[in-house]
Amino acid sequence: MSDRIAVIGAGQMGNGIAHVCAVAGHDVVMIDVSQAALDKGKGTIEKNLDRQVKKGALDEAAKAATLSRITTTTTMDAIASAAFVIEAATENVELKHKIFADMDRVAPAGAILATNTSSISITEIAGRVKRPESVIGMHFMNPVPVMQLVEVIRGLVTSDDVTARTVALAKGVGKTPVEVNDYPGFVANRILMPMINEAVYCVMEGVGTPEAIDQVMKLGMNHPMGPLTLADFIGLDTCLAILEVMHKGLGDPKYRPCPLLRKYVAQGWLGKKSGRGFYTY
Ligand code: NAD
């Protein structure tokens, strides 16, 4: 089998994952339902590679070679030649089931079926496909080219071989994998999202302005960025979806999404990607 990687979804995460895989020498096909998302994703990769060239981390030849390794398409058929499929589409459980059904149908035997989901149960996704032992969580952090961590999440029946190959891929693209177990939100978002949600409650209740709240956490806790700025970067729709999964999956009211977060998402204020969230971009 080739070492070709298919990345499904060309949004903020998908294009970042395609970027780091192609820099590391893999052929990558990026798949999205939207041609506009593919064009934007490829444009973002080019911009981020330029930034790496300016910093001296890459040279022009490496940039050109990286871009030549990335193709894009709107059809799932491209999965047929991939050894590794990484799903990074919108955080919605029904959508993930639909995409995994396609992955199960099209991917060659032995291929790894990974998901970059932030919170949805790996076992639940795996439970609907014919090869659940091949399904694994590979949770990259945003922005992918910069952040070191990949949370590797085993479902109930994920095989040792699939886990070992996923850990090896993460290391091969320059990341540090950390293995965790499959519970809603895993570790990163189980701890991060309650903090972001509490910061949104502080805005709603008038405890402080977004600027004041972010400054308290930056200056007082030494966080590199405040929780509301971070929420805008993650995407408020994604934050809401993660909180919903944790609330439903863990059943504890402490995970209930703040009504102000729901209101912003309903209005289309999704953070940086839509130009407006807690801040204006
Ligand atoms: P995004 O909104 O930027 O991109 C999602 C992309 O998925 C869009 O381009 C959309 O067109 C595409 N898509 C929708 N349906 C599709 C389908 N059927 N087939 C192919 N593509 C489809 O979202 P994102 O922030 O990149 O998040 C993607 C995934 O990564 C989610 O599961 C999210 O939870 C996870 N994640 C996000 C972050 C973050 O900080 N944003 C961090 C880690 C993981």
JSON list of N, CA and C in Angstrom, two decimals, residues 214-239:
[
{"chain": "A", "resi": 214, "resn": "ASP", "atom": "N", "xyz": [-10.11, 38.17, 29.20]},
{"chain": "A", "resi": 214, "resn": "ASP", "atom": "CA", "xyz": [-8.92, 37.59, 28.56]},
{"chain": "A", "resi": 214, "resn": "ASP", "atom": "C", "xyz": [-7.64, 38.09, 29.23]},
{"chain": "A", "resi": 215, "resn": "GLN", "atom": "N", "xyz": [-7.65, 39.38, 29.60]},
{"chain": "A", "resi": 215, "resn": "GLN", "atom": "CA", "xyz": [-6.45, 39.93, 30.24]},
{"chain": "A", "resi": 215, "resn": "GLN", "atom": "C", "xyz": [-6.19, 39.28, 31.59]},
{"chain": "A", "resi": 216, "resn": "VAL", "atom": "N", "xyz": [-7.26, 39.04, 32.34]},
{"chain": "A", "resi": 216, "resn": "VAL", "atom": "CA", "xyz": [-7.10, 38.39, 33.66]},
{"chain": "A", "resi": 216, "resn": "VAL", "atom": "C", "xyz": [-6.42, 37.03, 33.49]},
{"chain": "A", "resi": 217, "resn": "MET", "atom": "N", "xyz": [-6.88, 36.26, 32.50]},
{"chain": "A", "resi": 217, "resn": "MET", "atom": "CA", "xyz": [-6.33, 34.91, 32.33]},
{"chain": "A", "resi": 217, "resn": "MET", "atom": "C", "xyz": [-4.91, 34.95, 31.75]},
{"chain": "A", "resi": 218, "resn": "LYS", "atom": "N", "xyz": [-4.62, 35.96, 30.91]},
{"chain": "A", "resi": 218, "resn": "LYS", "atom": "CA", "xyz": [-3.26, 36.06, 30.35]},
{"chain": "A", "resi": 218, "resn": "LYS", "atom": "C", "xyz": [-2.26, 36.51, 31.42]},
{"chain": "A", "resi": 219, "resn": "LEU", "atom": "N", "xyz": [-2.60, 37.61, 32.08]},
{"chain": "A", "resi": 219, "resn": "LEU", "atom": "CA", "xyz": [-1.64, 38.19, 33.03]},
{"chain": "A", "resi": 219, "resn": "LEU", "atom": "C", "xyz": [-1.63, 37.43, 34.36]},
{"chain": "A", "resi": 220, "resn": "GLY", "atom": "N", "xyz": [-2.80, 36.91, 34.73]},
{"chain": "A", "resi": 220, "resn": "GLY", "atom": "CA", "xyz": [-2.90, 36.27, 36.04]},
{"chain": "A", "resi": 220, "resn": "GLY", "atom": "C", "xyz": [-2.50, 34.81, 36.03]},
{"chain": "A", "resi": 221, "resn": "MET", "atom": "N", "xyz": [-2.78, 34.11, 34.93]},
{"chain": "A", "resi": 221, "resn": "MET", "atom": "CA", "xyz": [-2.51, 32.67, 34.89]},
{"chain": "A", "resi": 221, "resn": "MET", "atom": "C", "xyz": [-1.40, 32.33, 33.89]},
{"chain": "A", "resi": 222, "resn": "ASN", "atom": "N", "xyz": [-0.87, 33.37, 33.27]},
{"chain": "A", "resi": 222, "resn": "ASN", "atom": "CA", "xyz": [0.20, 33.16, 32.28]},
{"chain": "A", "resi": 222, "resn": "ASN", "atom": "C", "xyz": [-0.27, 32.34, 31.07]},
{"chain": "A", "resi": 223, "resn": "HIS", "atom": "N", "xyz": [-1.56, 32.40, 30.71]},
{"chain": "A", "resi": 223, "resn": "HIS", "atom": "CA", "xyz": [-2.02, 31.75, 29.49]},
{"chain": "A", "resi": 223, "resn": "HIS", "atom": "C", "xyz": [-1.57, 32.60, 28.31]},
{"chain": "A", "resi": 224, "resn": "PRO", "atom": "N", "xyz": [-1.08, 31.98, 27.24]},
{"chain": "A", "resi": 224, "resn": "PRO", "atom": "CA", "xyz": [-0.61, 32.78, 26.09]},
{"chain": "A", "resi": 224, "resn": "PRO", "atom": "C", "xyz": [-1.74, 33.55, 25.42]},
{"chain": "A", "resi": 225, "resn": "MET", "atom": "N", "xyz": [-2.97, 33.06, 25.54]},
{"chain": "A", "resi": 225, "resn": "MET", "atom": "CA", "xyz": [-4.10, 33.80, 24.97]},
{"chain": "A", "resi": 225, "resn": "MET", "atom": "C", "xyz": [-5.31, 33.58, 25.86]},
{"chain": "A", "resi": 226, "resn": "GLY", "atom": "N", "xyz": [-6.18, 34.59, 25.94]},
{"chain": "A", "resi": 226, "resn": "GLY", "atom": "CA", "xyz": [-7.34, 34.49, 26.82]},
{"chain": "A", "resi": 226, "resn": "GLY", "atom": "C", "xyz": [-8.36, 33.49, 26.28]},
{"chain": "A", "resi": 227, "resn": "PRO", "atom": "N", "xyz": [-9.27, 33.00, 27.13]},
{"chain": "A", "resi": 227, "resn": "PRO", "atom": "CA", "xyz": [-10.22, 31.96, 26.72]},
{"chain": "A", "resi": 227, "resn": "PRO", "atom": "C", "xyz": [-11.19, 32.41, 25.62]},
{"chain": "A", "resi": 228, "resn": "LEU", "atom": "N", "xyz": [-11.53, 33.71, 25.58]},
{"chain": "A", "resi": 228, "resn": "LEU", "atom": "CA", "xyz": [-12.50, 34.16, 24.57]},
{"chain": "A", "resi": 228, "resn": "LEU", "atom": "C", "xyz": [-11.83, 34.34, 23.22]},
{"chain": "A", "resi": 229, "resn": "THR", "atom": "N", "xyz": [-10.58, 34.78, 23.23]},
{"chain": "A", "resi": 229, "resn": "THR", "atom": "CA", "xyz": [-9.81, 34.83, 21.98]},
{"chain": "A", "resi": 229, "resn": "THR", "atom": "C", "xyz": [-9.63, 33.41, 21.44]},
{"chain": "A", "resi": 230, "resn": "LEU", "atom": "N", "xyz": [-9.30, 32.49, 22.35]},
{"chain": "A", "resi": 230, "resn": "LEU", "atom": "CA", "xyz": [-9.11, 31.10, 21.94]},
{"chain": "A", "resi": 230, "resn": "LEU", "atom": "C", "xyz": [-10.42, 30.52, 21.37]},
{"chain": "A", "resi": 231, "resn": "ALA", "atom": "N", "xyz": [-11.54, 30.82, 22.02]},
{"chain": "A", "resi": 231, "resn": "ALA", "atom": "CA", "xyz": [-12.84, 30.34, 21.53]},
{"chain": "A", "resi": 231, "resn": "ALA", "atom": "C", "xyz": [-13.10, 30.87, 20.12]},
{"chain": "A", "resi": 232, "resn": "ASP", "atom": "N", "xyz": [-12.79, 32.14, 19.89]},
{"chain": "A", "resi": 232, "resn": "ASP", "atom": "CA", "xyz": [-12.95, 32.72, 18.54]},
{"chain": "A", "resi": 232, "resn": "ASP", "atom": "C", "xyz": [-12.08, 31.99, 17.52]},
{"chain": "A", "resi": 233, "resn": "PHE", "atom": "N", "xyz": [-10.88, 31.60, 17.92]},
{"chain": "A", "resi": 233, "resn": "PHE", "atom": "CA", "xyz": [-9.98, 30.87, 17.01]},
{"chain": "A", "resi": 233, "resn": "PHE", "atom": "C", "xyz": [-10.50, 29.46, 16.74]},
{"chain": "A", "resi": 234, "resn": "ILE", "atom": "N", "xyz": [-10.98, 28.80, 17.77]},
{"chain": "A", "resi": 234, "resn": "ILE", "atom": "CA", "xyz": [-11.49, 27.42, 17.60]},
{"chain": "A", "resi": 234, "resn": "ILE", "atom": "C", "xyz": [-12.72, 27.44, 16.72]},
{"chain": "A", "resi": 235, "resn": "GLY", "atom": "N", "xyz": [-13.56, 28.46, 16.88]},
{"chain": "A", "resi": 235, "resn": "GLY", "atom": "CA", "xyz": [-14.86, 28.52, 16.19]},
{"chain": "A", "resi": 235, "resn": "GLY", "atom": "C", "xyz": [-15.94, 28.32, 17.25]},
{"chain": "A", "resi": 236, "resn": "LEU", "atom": "N", "xyz": [-16.87, 29.30, 17.37]},
{"chain": "A", "resi": 236, "resn": "LEU", "atom": "CA", "xyz": [-17.87, 29.20, 18.44]},
{"chain": "A", "resi": 236, "resn": "LEU", "atom": "C", "xyz": [-18.84, 28.06, 18.17]},
{"chain": "A", "resi": 237, "resn": "ASP", "atom": "N", "xyz": [-19.09, 27.74, 16.88]},
{"chain": "A", "resi": 237, "resn": "ASP", "atom": "CA", "xyz": [-19.95, 26.60, 16.54]},
{"chain": "A", "resi": 237, "resn": "ASP", "atom": "C", "xyz": [-19.30, 25.30, 17.01]},
{"chain": "A", "resi": 238, "resn": "THR", "atom": "N", "xyz": [-17.99, 25.20, 16.83]},
{"chain": "A", "resi": 238, "resn": "THR", "atom": "CA", "xyz": [-17.27, 24.00, 17.26]},
{"chain": "A", "resi": 238, "resn": "THR", "atom": "C", "xyz": [-17.28, 23.90, 18.78]},
{"chain": "A", "resi": 239, "resn": "CYS", "atom": "N", "xyz": [-17.07, 25.03, 19.48]},
{"chain": "A", "resi": 239, "resn": "CYS", "atom": "CA", "xyz": [-17.12, 25.02, 20.96]},
{"chain": "A", "resi": 239, "resn": "CYS", "atom": "C", "xyz": [-18.49, 24.55, 21.43]}
]
